[in-house]
DNA sequence: CGGTTTTGACCTGCGC
DNA sequence: GCGCAGGTCAAAACCG
């Protein structure tokens, strides 16, 4: 028993060391990206004054964006002790009158962009942008490092599977919520939708998820400014992040909630969301010369943290051909719901940076390129769903 | 006993 | 204005 513990401890140390080295690589990459981002931010501040609040907000800490803001007026009025609903309602109404932008909190309407509307829509988008993760899992819920408390369950129209509502319980008043529902067409697919940003420190395992929604919101906001922009960003994302994956990043800036959907179900069929006509469909191409394999360690670094015990032996080499070694690694470890949660988080964390990078890059690389890439089949990365762990 | 889950009721926004 | 659907509340039940 004792020796076993010791062995486990050693193993943990080893894995931690590996993780740290990966983390270092991530930090290095982040710093390389940062100057470009800052330049971009400055440019934005000058050129697009209505978006300034975004830059300021996100520049501080993604996890803090919308802590207050994301508590909608109705949310705020619904204190734990809701003793007097009528007064609450009054307060609700007052707050709405005081801040018109609050009105769009529940359902941000991206109406025609007058400067003011743009401002409001952007703010609403920030608050309610969602990150949706589709992953195959037999487990009832993906483990993402946070503590969640179920506060409701509802049958959604058109889906025989109930939708469960969870709230983050790691800190009082944390506005982060998530919805978990199985896909109607394929019940092995678990759809987890995150909304809001944490207002508290997170355990390392949950750090990846912490920046998810704010990063997504940033991307969405940018994408919602113009559809071309959205395509561009998403296109860049797909070509950049998972060049060897057949997964899909689906971006919807449409009402009611702008959503980034990360499809980690490895379906090669780009028409798998027939009902989402407003989504940009973005199958990942198999290979791309512009795909920095250097980003992969960042993704996997985050993801691996949740899978230390399982993947401690995995070595990621930037020198190696990403389409071979990394895709093999992807196939091997992506078959875990915990991994997919972390991977999705990591991906969406990077989206923001990728987007900025892309904005800096030449804009030629947009729709035409996207069209070229759309039909590329990159399915060298099959996931064996039978390997899913049950938490 | 405290925290979590269940579940029916309620609230709110939207479309007609 | 009405009905519908999504989202949330909160009391009761459950669990460790």
Short mmCIF file of N, CA and C in Angstrom, two decimals, chain A residues 52-223:
data_model
loop_
_atom_site.label_atom_id
_atom_site.label_comp_id
_atom_site.label_asym_id
_atom_site.label_seq_id
_atom_site.Cartn_x
_atom_site.Cartn_y
_atom_site.Cartn_z
N UNK A 52 -14.59 49.29 -27.51
CA UNK A 52 -13.54 49.49 -26.54
C UNK A 52 -13.78 48.69 -25.26
N UNK A 53 -15.00 48.70 -24.83
CA UNK A 53 -15.28 48.04 -23.55
C UNK A 53 -14.87 46.58 -23.58
N UNK A 54 -15.02 46.03 -24.75
CA UNK A 54 -14.62 44.63 -24.93
C UNK A 54 -13.15 44.44 -24.63
N UNK A 55 -12.38 45.26 -25.28
CA UNK A 55 -10.94 45.10 -25.14
C UNK A 55 -10.52 45.31 -23.71
N UNK A 56 -11.10 46.33 -23.14
CA UNK A 56 -10.74 46.60 -21.75
C UNK A 56 -11.14 45.44 -20.86
N UNK A 57 -12.34 45.00 -21.08
CA UNK A 57 -12.82 43.94 -20.22
C UNK A 57 -12.00 42.69 -20.34
N UNK A 58 -11.79 42.31 -21.56
CA UNK A 58 -11.10 41.05 -21.76
C UNK A 58 -9.63 41.17 -21.48
N UNK A 59 -9.14 42.37 -21.55
CA UNK A 59 -7.72 42.51 -21.32
C UNK A 59 -7.37 42.21 -19.87
N UNK A 60 -8.32 42.45 -19.00
CA UNK A 60 -8.02 42.21 -17.60
C UNK A 60 -7.93 40.74 -17.30
N UNK A 61 -9.05 40.11 -17.46
CA UNK A 61 -9.07 38.68 -17.18
C UNK A 61 -10.37 38.13 -17.70
N UNK A 62 -10.24 37.20 -18.59
CA UNK A 62 -11.43 36.64 -19.19
C UNK A 62 -12.40 36.12 -18.17
N UNK A 63 -11.88 35.60 -17.12
CA UNK A 63 -12.76 34.97 -16.14
C UNK A 63 -13.56 35.99 -15.36
N UNK A 64 -13.22 37.25 -15.56
CA UNK A 64 -13.94 38.25 -14.78
C UNK A 64 -14.98 38.97 -15.60
N UNK A 65 -14.92 38.77 -16.88
CA UNK A 65 -15.85 39.49 -17.72
C UNK A 65 -17.27 39.09 -17.40
N UNK A 66 -18.05 40.12 -17.19
CA UNK A 66 -19.46 39.87 -17.06
C UNK A 66 -19.86 39.23 -15.76
N UNK A 67 -18.99 39.27 -14.79
CA UNK A 67 -19.40 38.73 -13.51
C UNK A 67 -20.66 39.43 -13.06
N UNK A 68 -20.56 40.74 -12.97
CA UNK A 68 -21.73 41.51 -12.64
C UNK A 68 -22.65 41.52 -13.84
N UNK A 69 -22.03 41.76 -14.96
CA UNK A 69 -22.84 41.96 -16.15
C UNK A 69 -23.63 40.72 -16.50
N UNK A 70 -22.99 39.59 -16.35
CA UNK A 70 -23.68 38.39 -16.77
C UNK A 70 -24.81 38.03 -15.84
N UNK A 71 -24.82 38.66 -14.70
CA UNK A 71 -26.00 38.50 -13.87
C UNK A 71 -27.05 39.42 -14.46
N UNK A 72 -27.93 38.83 -15.18
CA UNK A 72 -28.95 39.65 -15.81
C UNK A 72 -29.78 40.32 -14.75
N UNK A 73 -30.53 41.28 -15.19
CA UNK A 73 -31.35 42.01 -14.21
C UNK A 73 -32.27 41.06 -13.47
N UNK A 74 -32.82 40.13 -14.22
CA UNK A 74 -33.71 39.20 -13.55
C UNK A 74 -32.93 38.34 -12.58
N UNK A 75 -31.70 38.05 -12.98
CA UNK A 75 -30.85 37.22 -12.14
C UNK A 75 -30.58 37.93 -10.83
N UNK A 76 -30.25 39.19 -10.95
CA UNK A 76 -29.88 39.92 -9.76
C UNK A 76 -31.07 40.07 -8.81
N UNK A 77 -32.21 40.27 -9.39
CA UNK A 77 -33.37 40.49 -8.55
C UNK A 77 -33.77 39.20 -7.85
N UNK A 78 -33.37 38.09 -8.43
CA UNK A 78 -33.72 36.82 -7.82
C UNK A 78 -32.67 36.42 -6.82
N UNK A 79 -32.63 37.12 -5.72
CA UNK A 79 -31.68 36.77 -4.69
C UNK A 79 -32.11 35.45 -4.08
N UNK A 80 -31.19 34.78 -3.40
CA UNK A 80 -31.54 33.49 -2.81
C UNK A 80 -32.81 33.56 -1.97
N UNK A 81 -32.96 34.67 -1.24
CA UNK A 81 -34.18 34.80 -0.46
C UNK A 81 -35.15 35.67 -1.25
N UNK A 82 -35.88 35.04 -2.12
CA UNK A 82 -36.84 35.81 -2.90
C UNK A 82 -38.11 35.94 -2.13
N UNK A 83 -38.15 36.88 -1.20
CA UNK A 83 -39.31 36.93 -0.32
C UNK A 83 -40.42 37.75 -0.95
N UNK A 84 -40.03 38.72 -1.72
CA UNK A 84 -41.05 39.59 -2.28
C UNK A 84 -40.86 39.71 -3.77
N UNK A 85 -41.64 38.97 -4.47
CA UNK A 85 -41.47 38.95 -5.92
C UNK A 85 -41.90 40.25 -6.56
N UNK A 86 -42.91 40.84 -6.03
CA UNK A 86 -43.39 42.05 -6.68
C UNK A 86 -42.35 43.15 -6.61
N UNK A 87 -41.72 43.29 -5.46
CA UNK A 87 -40.70 44.32 -5.36
C UNK A 87 -39.51 43.96 -6.23
N UNK A 88 -39.29 42.69 -6.31
CA UNK A 88 -38.20 42.25 -7.18
C UNK A 88 -38.51 42.64 -8.62
N UNK A 89 -39.74 42.41 -8.98
CA UNK A 89 -40.12 42.74 -10.34
C UNK A 89 -39.96 44.22 -10.61
N UNK A 90 -40.31 44.99 -9.61
CA UNK A 90 -40.18 46.42 -9.77
C UNK A 90 -38.72 46.79 -9.98
N UNK A 91 -37.91 46.19 -9.14
CA UNK A 91 -36.48 46.45 -9.26
C UNK A 91 -36.01 46.05 -10.64
N UNK A 92 -36.55 44.92 -11.08
CA UNK A 92 -36.19 44.42 -12.39
C UNK A 92 -36.50 45.46 -13.45
N UNK A 93 -37.72 45.97 -13.35
CA UNK A 93 -38.15 46.95 -14.34
C UNK A 93 -37.30 48.20 -14.27
N UNK A 94 -37.04 48.61 -13.05
CA UNK A 94 -36.23 49.81 -12.90
C UNK A 94 -34.87 49.62 -13.52
N UNK A 95 -34.28 48.50 -13.22
CA UNK A 95 -32.94 48.29 -13.73
C UNK A 95 -32.97 48.25 -15.24
N UNK A 96 -34.04 47.76 -15.78
CA UNK A 96 -34.13 47.73 -17.23
C UNK A 96 -34.21 49.12 -17.79
N UNK A 97 -34.98 49.96 -17.10
CA UNK A 97 -35.10 51.32 -17.61
C UNK A 97 -33.78 52.05 -17.47
N UNK A 98 -33.11 51.76 -16.38
CA UNK A 98 -31.85 52.46 -16.16
C UNK A 98 -30.82 52.08 -17.19
N UNK A 99 -30.76 50.83 -17.50
CA UNK A 99 -29.75 50.40 -18.46
C UNK A 99 -30.41 49.59 -19.57
N UNK A 100 -30.71 50.27 -20.63
CA UNK A 100 -31.41 49.60 -21.73
C UNK A 100 -30.67 48.38 -22.23
N UNK A 101 -29.37 48.41 -22.12
CA UNK A 101 -28.62 47.30 -22.67
C UNK A 101 -28.91 46.02 -21.90
N UNK A 102 -29.39 46.19 -20.68
CA UNK A 102 -29.71 45.00 -19.90
C UNK A 102 -30.82 44.20 -20.56
N UNK A 103 -31.63 44.93 -21.29
CA UNK A 103 -32.80 44.29 -21.83
C UNK A 103 -32.46 43.14 -22.74
N UNK A 104 -31.39 43.28 -23.42
CA UNK A 104 -31.04 42.24 -24.36
C UNK A 104 -30.25 41.11 -23.73
N UNK A 105 -30.21 41.13 -22.45
CA UNK A 105 -29.37 40.14 -21.79
C UNK A 105 -29.78 38.74 -22.11
N UNK A 106 -31.06 38.49 -21.99
CA UNK A 106 -31.51 37.13 -22.21
C UNK A 106 -31.35 36.74 -23.67
N UNK A 107 -31.82 37.62 -24.51
CA UNK A 107 -31.79 37.30 -25.92
C UNK A 107 -31.14 38.44 -26.68
N UNK A 108 -29.86 38.36 -26.84
CA UNK A 108 -29.17 39.42 -27.55
C UNK A 108 -29.60 39.45 -29.00
N UNK A 109 -30.08 40.57 -29.41
CA UNK A 109 -30.49 40.66 -30.80
C UNK A 109 -29.46 41.46 -31.55
N UNK A 110 -28.93 40.83 -32.52
CA UNK A 110 -27.89 41.49 -33.29
C UNK A 110 -28.57 42.23 -34.44
N UNK A 111 -29.21 43.29 -34.06
CA UNK A 111 -29.95 44.06 -35.04
C UNK A 111 -29.01 44.90 -35.88
N UNK A 112 -29.53 45.52 -36.93
CA UNK A 112 -28.69 46.31 -37.82
C UNK A 112 -27.78 47.24 -37.06
N UNK A 113 -26.55 47.29 -37.43
CA UNK A 113 -25.53 47.93 -36.61
C UNK A 113 -25.47 49.43 -36.72
N UNK A 114 -26.25 50.09 -35.94
CA UNK A 114 -25.95 51.47 -35.66
C UNK A 114 -24.90 51.44 -34.57
N UNK A 115 -24.15 52.52 -34.40
CA UNK A 115 -23.10 52.47 -33.37
C UNK A 115 -23.64 52.07 -32.02
N UNK A 116 -24.81 52.58 -31.69
CA UNK A 116 -25.35 52.26 -30.37
C UNK A 116 -25.81 50.80 -30.31
N UNK A 117 -26.48 50.40 -31.36
CA UNK A 117 -26.93 49.02 -31.39
C UNK A 117 -25.75 48.07 -31.35
N UNK A 118 -24.75 48.46 -32.07
CA UNK A 118 -23.54 47.64 -32.12
C UNK A 118 -23.01 47.45 -30.71
N UNK A 119 -22.99 48.54 -30.01
CA UNK A 119 -22.51 48.53 -28.64
C UNK A 119 -23.35 47.57 -27.80
N UNK A 120 -24.63 47.72 -27.91
CA UNK A 120 -25.52 46.91 -27.08
C UNK A 120 -25.45 45.45 -27.47
N UNK A 121 -25.45 45.24 -28.77
CA UNK A 121 -25.39 43.85 -29.23
C UNK A 121 -24.10 43.20 -28.78
N UNK A 122 -23.04 43.97 -28.86
CA UNK A 122 -21.75 43.41 -28.46
C UNK A 122 -21.75 43.08 -26.99
N UNK A 123 -22.33 43.97 -26.22
CA UNK A 123 -22.36 43.73 -24.77
C UNK A 123 -23.18 42.50 -24.46
N UNK A 124 -24.33 42.44 -25.10
CA UNK A 124 -25.19 41.29 -24.87
C UNK A 124 -24.50 40.02 -25.29
N UNK A 125 -23.82 40.10 -26.41
CA UNK A 125 -23.10 38.93 -26.90
C UNK A 125 -22.08 38.47 -25.89
N UNK A 126 -21.36 39.42 -25.34
CA UNK A 126 -20.35 39.08 -24.35
C UNK A 126 -20.96 38.32 -23.19
N UNK A 127 -22.13 38.77 -22.81
CA UNK A 127 -22.72 38.18 -21.60
C UNK A 127 -23.26 36.80 -21.85
N UNK A 128 -23.79 36.60 -23.03
CA UNK A 128 -24.51 35.35 -23.23
C UNK A 128 -23.88 34.46 -24.28
N UNK A 129 -22.71 34.80 -24.69
CA UNK A 129 -22.05 33.92 -25.64
C UNK A 129 -21.87 32.55 -24.99
N UNK A 130 -22.03 31.55 -25.79
CA UNK A 130 -21.98 30.20 -25.25
C UNK A 130 -20.95 29.38 -25.98
N UNK A 131 -20.46 28.43 -25.26
CA UNK A 131 -19.57 27.46 -25.86
C UNK A 131 -20.20 26.09 -25.70
N UNK A 132 -20.44 25.49 -26.81
CA UNK A 132 -21.10 24.20 -26.79
C UNK A 132 -20.11 23.13 -27.22
N UNK A 133 -20.09 22.06 -26.49
CA UNK A 133 -19.16 20.97 -26.78
C UNK A 133 -19.95 19.70 -27.07
N UNK A 134 -19.74 19.18 -28.24
CA UNK A 134 -20.36 17.90 -28.58
C UNK A 134 -19.31 16.81 -28.46
N UNK A 135 -19.57 15.86 -27.64
CA UNK A 135 -18.59 14.77 -27.49
C UNK A 135 -19.32 13.47 -27.22
N UNK A 136 -18.74 12.42 -27.70
CA UNK A 136 -19.33 11.12 -27.42
C UNK A 136 -18.98 10.71 -26.00
N UNK A 137 -19.98 10.37 -25.26
CA UNK A 137 -19.73 9.96 -23.89
C UNK A 137 -20.92 9.19 -23.35
N UNK A 138 -20.60 8.13 -22.68
CA UNK A 138 -21.65 7.36 -21.99
C UNK A 138 -21.91 7.98 -20.63
N UNK A 139 -20.94 8.71 -20.14
CA UNK A 139 -21.09 9.33 -18.83
C UNK A 139 -22.19 10.39 -18.89
N UNK A 140 -22.87 10.59 -17.77
CA UNK A 140 -23.96 11.57 -17.75
C UNK A 140 -23.47 13.00 -17.90
N UNK A 141 -22.21 13.21 -17.57
CA UNK A 141 -21.72 14.58 -17.63
C UNK A 141 -20.21 14.56 -17.82
N UNK A 142 -19.71 15.55 -18.54
CA UNK A 142 -18.27 15.65 -18.70
C UNK A 142 -17.65 16.26 -17.45
N UNK A 143 -16.53 15.74 -17.08
CA UNK A 143 -15.80 16.29 -15.95
C UNK A 143 -14.90 17.40 -16.44
N UNK A 144 -15.08 18.58 -15.90
CA UNK A 144 -14.29 19.70 -16.40
C UNK A 144 -13.54 20.44 -15.30
N UNK A 145 -13.49 19.84 -14.13
CA UNK A 145 -12.70 20.43 -13.06
C UNK A 145 -13.49 21.34 -12.13
N UNK A 146 -14.67 21.69 -12.54
CA UNK A 146 -15.49 22.55 -11.69
C UNK A 146 -16.51 21.71 -10.92
N UNK A 147 -17.06 22.36 -9.90
CA UNK A 147 -18.14 21.71 -9.16
C UNK A 147 -19.46 22.29 -9.64
N UNK A 148 -20.38 21.42 -9.90
CA UNK A 148 -21.66 21.87 -10.44
C UNK A 148 -22.81 21.35 -9.60
N UNK A 149 -23.82 22.16 -9.53
CA UNK A 149 -25.03 21.74 -8.83
C UNK A 149 -26.19 21.82 -9.81
N UNK A 150 -26.91 20.75 -9.86
CA UNK A 150 -28.04 20.70 -10.77
C UNK A 150 -29.19 21.51 -10.19
N UNK A 151 -29.74 22.39 -10.97
CA UNK A 151 -30.83 23.20 -10.45
C UNK A 151 -32.09 23.04 -11.26
N UNK A 152 -32.05 22.24 -12.27
CA UNK A 152 -33.28 22.05 -13.02
C UNK A 152 -33.12 21.03 -14.11
N UNK A 153 -34.22 20.56 -14.55
CA UNK A 153 -34.22 19.62 -15.67
C UNK A 153 -35.49 19.83 -16.46
N UNK A 154 -35.36 19.76 -17.74
CA UNK A 154 -36.49 20.10 -18.57
C UNK A 154 -36.50 19.25 -19.81
N UNK A 155 -37.66 18.91 -20.23
CA UNK A 155 -37.77 18.25 -21.52
C UNK A 155 -37.79 19.33 -22.60
N UNK A 156 -36.86 19.22 -23.49
CA UNK A 156 -36.82 20.19 -24.58
C UNK A 156 -37.62 19.67 -25.76
N UNK A 157 -38.20 20.59 -26.46
CA UNK A 157 -39.01 20.20 -27.60
C UNK A 157 -38.14 19.55 -28.67
N UNK A 158 -38.62 18.47 -29.22
CA UNK A 158 -37.90 17.82 -30.30
C UNK A 158 -36.77 16.93 -29.85
N UNK A 159 -36.65 16.75 -28.55
CA UNK A 159 -35.60 15.88 -28.04
C UNK A 159 -36.15 15.05 -26.88
N UNK A 160 -36.17 13.75 -27.05
CA UNK A 160 -36.71 12.89 -25.99
C UNK A 160 -35.85 12.89 -24.73
N UNK A 161 -34.62 13.34 -24.90
CA UNK A 161 -33.73 13.36 -23.74
C UNK A 161 -33.90 14.67 -22.98
N UNK A 162 -33.97 14.58 -21.67
CA UNK A 162 -34.13 15.80 -20.89
C UNK A 162 -32.87 16.65 -20.91
N UNK A 163 -33.05 17.94 -20.75
CA UNK A 163 -31.91 18.84 -20.65
C UNK A 163 -31.71 19.19 -19.19
N UNK A 164 -30.49 19.04 -18.73
CA UNK A 164 -30.20 19.32 -17.32
C UNK A 164 -29.49 20.66 -17.20
N UNK A 165 -29.83 21.38 -16.17
CA UNK A 165 -29.24 22.70 -15.93
C UNK A 165 -28.34 22.64 -14.69
N UNK A 166 -27.14 23.10 -14.85
CA UNK A 166 -26.18 23.09 -13.75
C UNK A 166 -25.64 24.49 -13.51
N UNK A 167 -25.28 24.72 -12.27
CA UNK A 167 -24.73 26.00 -11.85
C UNK A 167 -23.41 25.71 -11.14
N UNK A 168 -22.46 26.58 -11.36
CA UNK A 168 -21.16 26.40 -10.70
C UNK A 168 -21.31 26.69 -9.21
N UNK A 169 -20.80 25.77 -8.40
CA UNK A 169 -20.92 25.94 -6.95
C UNK A 169 -19.57 26.13 -6.27
N UNK A 170 -18.59 26.47 -7.08
CA UNK A 170 -17.27 26.63 -6.47
C UNK A 170 -17.17 27.93 -5.69
N UNK A 171 -18.04 28.86 -6.00
CA UNK A 171 -18.08 30.10 -5.24
C UNK A 171 -19.51 30.61 -5.24
N UNK A 172 -19.87 31.26 -4.17
CA UNK A 172 -21.22 31.79 -4.10
C UNK A 172 -21.38 32.87 -5.16
N UNK A 173 -22.46 32.77 -5.87
CA UNK A 173 -22.75 33.80 -6.84
C UNK A 173 -22.01 33.67 -8.15
N UNK A 174 -21.32 32.58 -8.34
CA UNK A 174 -20.66 32.37 -9.63
C UNK A 174 -21.73 32.26 -10.71
N UNK A 175 -21.62 33.07 -11.73
CA UNK A 175 -22.69 33.12 -12.73
C UNK A 175 -22.61 32.03 -13.79
N UNK A 176 -21.59 31.21 -13.71
CA UNK A 176 -21.40 30.23 -14.78
C UNK A 176 -22.46 29.13 -14.70
N UNK A 177 -23.01 28.84 -15.82
CA UNK A 177 -24.01 27.76 -15.90
C UNK A 177 -23.69 26.87 -17.08
N UNK A 178 -24.21 25.71 -16.96
CA UNK A 178 -24.06 24.83 -18.12
C UNK A 178 -25.29 23.96 -18.30
N UNK A 179 -25.52 23.63 -19.53
CA UNK A 179 -26.63 22.76 -19.87
C UNK A 179 -26.06 21.48 -20.46
N UNK A 180 -26.63 20.40 -20.05
CA UNK A 180 -26.18 19.10 -20.55
C UNK A 180 -27.37 18.36 -21.15
N UNK A 181 -27.17 17.95 -22.36
CA UNK A 181 -28.26 17.23 -23.03
C UNK A 181 -27.69 16.24 -24.04
N UNK A 182 -28.35 15.15 -24.15
CA UNK A 182 -27.93 14.19 -25.16
C UNK A 182 -28.56 14.55 -26.49
N UNK A 183 -27.80 14.24 -27.52
CA UNK A 183 -28.27 14.53 -28.87
C UNK A 183 -29.43 13.60 -29.21
N UNK A 184 -30.45 14.17 -29.82
CA UNK A 184 -31.64 13.38 -30.14
C UNK A 184 -31.31 12.31 -31.18
N UNK A 185 -30.50 12.70 -32.16
CA UNK A 185 -30.20 11.77 -33.25
C UNK A 185 -29.28 10.65 -32.79
N UNK A 186 -28.33 11.01 -31.99
CA UNK A 186 -27.35 10.03 -31.53
C UNK A 186 -27.14 10.22 -30.03
N UNK A 187 -27.73 9.34 -29.27
CA UNK A 187 -27.73 9.54 -27.81
C UNK A 187 -26.39 9.28 -27.17
N UNK A 188 -25.48 8.83 -27.95
CA UNK A 188 -24.14 8.69 -27.36
C UNK A 188 -23.42 10.04 -27.36
N UNK A 189 -23.98 10.98 -28.05
CA UNK A 189 -23.36 12.31 -28.10
C UNK A 189 -23.90 13.18 -26.98
N UNK A 190 -22.98 13.68 -26.20
CA UNK A 190 -23.33 14.53 -25.08
C UNK A 190 -23.05 15.98 -25.48
N UNK A 191 -24.05 16.81 -25.38
CA UNK A 191 -23.88 18.22 -25.73
C UNK A 191 -23.84 19.04 -24.45
N UNK A 192 -22.72 19.63 -24.18
CA UNK A 192 -22.56 20.45 -22.98
C UNK A 192 -22.37 21.89 -23.40
N UNK A 193 -23.21 22.76 -22.88
CA UNK A 193 -23.15 24.16 -23.25
C UNK A 193 -22.79 25.00 -22.03
N UNK A 194 -21.72 25.74 -22.15
CA UNK A 194 -21.25 26.58 -21.05
C UNK A 194 -21.65 28.03 -21.31
N UNK A 195 -21.95 28.71 -20.24
CA UNK A 195 -22.37 30.10 -20.38
C UNK A 195 -21.88 30.90 -19.18
N UNK A 196 -21.27 32.02 -19.42
CA UNK A 196 -20.82 32.87 -18.34
C UNK A 196 -19.36 32.67 -18.00
N UNK A 197 -18.90 33.46 -17.06
CA UNK A 197 -17.50 33.41 -16.67
C UNK A 197 -17.36 33.29 -15.16
N UNK A 198 -16.43 32.53 -14.74
CA UNK A 198 -16.24 32.30 -13.30
C UNK A 198 -15.76 33.57 -12.61
N UNK A 199 -16.20 33.74 -11.39
CA UNK A 199 -15.79 34.92 -10.62
C UNK A 199 -14.94 34.51 -9.43
N UNK A 200 -14.20 33.44 -9.60
CA UNK A 200 -13.43 32.91 -8.47
C UNK A 200 -12.22 32.17 -9.02
N UNK A 201 -11.23 31.97 -8.19
CA UNK A 201 -10.09 31.18 -8.64
C UNK A 201 -10.52 29.75 -8.94
N UNK A 202 -9.85 29.18 -9.90
CA UNK A 202 -10.21 27.82 -10.29
C UNK A 202 -9.06 26.87 -10.04
N UNK A 203 -9.38 25.64 -9.77
CA UNK A 203 -8.32 24.64 -9.68
C UNK A 203 -7.67 24.48 -11.04
N UNK A 204 -6.43 24.06 -11.05
CA UNK A 204 -5.72 23.95 -12.32
C UNK A 204 -6.49 23.16 -13.36
N UNK A 205 -7.15 22.13 -12.90
CA UNK A 205 -7.86 21.28 -13.86
C UNK A 205 -8.98 22.04 -14.55
N UNK A 206 -9.45 23.07 -13.91
CA UNK A 206 -10.57 23.80 -14.50
C UNK A 206 -10.12 25.10 -15.17
N UNK A 207 -8.84 25.37 -15.09
CA UNK A 207 -8.35 26.63 -15.62
C UNK A 207 -8.67 26.78 -17.11
N UNK A 208 -8.55 25.69 -17.81
CA UNK A 208 -8.78 25.76 -19.25
C UNK A 208 -10.19 26.24 -19.55
N UNK A 209 -11.11 25.72 -18.77
CA UNK A 209 -12.49 26.08 -19.03
C UNK A 209 -12.79 27.52 -18.64
N UNK A 210 -11.97 28.03 -17.74
CA UNK A 210 -12.25 29.36 -17.20
C UNK A 210 -12.29 30.43 -18.29
N UNK A 211 -11.40 30.29 -19.25
CA UNK A 211 -11.32 31.34 -20.26
C UNK A 211 -12.19 31.03 -21.46
N UNK A 212 -12.83 29.91 -21.38
CA UNK A 212 -13.53 29.45 -22.57
C UNK A 212 -14.57 30.42 -23.09
N UNK A 213 -15.51 30.73 -22.25
CA UNK A 213 -16.63 31.51 -22.75
C UNK A 213 -16.24 32.93 -23.09
N UNK A 214 -15.30 33.47 -22.34
CA UNK A 214 -14.89 34.83 -22.65
C UNK A 214 -14.15 34.87 -23.97
N UNK A 215 -13.32 33.86 -24.19
CA UNK A 215 -12.63 33.79 -25.46
C UNK A 215 -13.62 33.60 -26.60
N UNK A 216 -14.55 32.74 -26.35
CA UNK A 216 -15.56 32.50 -27.37
C UNK A 216 -16.35 33.76 -27.63
N UNK A 217 -16.66 34.43 -26.54
CA UNK A 217 -17.42 35.66 -26.69
C UNK A 217 -16.63 36.68 -27.52
N UNK A 218 -15.36 36.71 -27.26
CA UNK A 218 -14.52 37.64 -28.00
C UNK A 218 -14.57 37.31 -29.48
N UNK A 219 -14.44 36.04 -29.76
CA UNK A 219 -14.47 35.63 -31.16
C UNK A 219 -15.82 35.92 -31.77
N UNK A 220 -16.84 35.58 -31.01
CA UNK A 220 -18.18 35.76 -31.53
C UNK A 220 -18.46 37.22 -31.80
N UNK A 221 -18.03 38.02 -30.88
CA UNK A 221 -18.28 39.44 -31.03
C UNK A 221 -17.61 39.92 -32.30
N UNK A 222 -16.42 39.53 -32.48
CA UNK A 222 -15.72 39.93 -33.68
C UNK A 222 -16.41 39.37 -34.90
N UNK A 223 -16.81 38.12 -34.81
CA UNK A 223 -17.45 37.49 -35.95
C UNK A 223 -18.79 38.11 -36.26
#
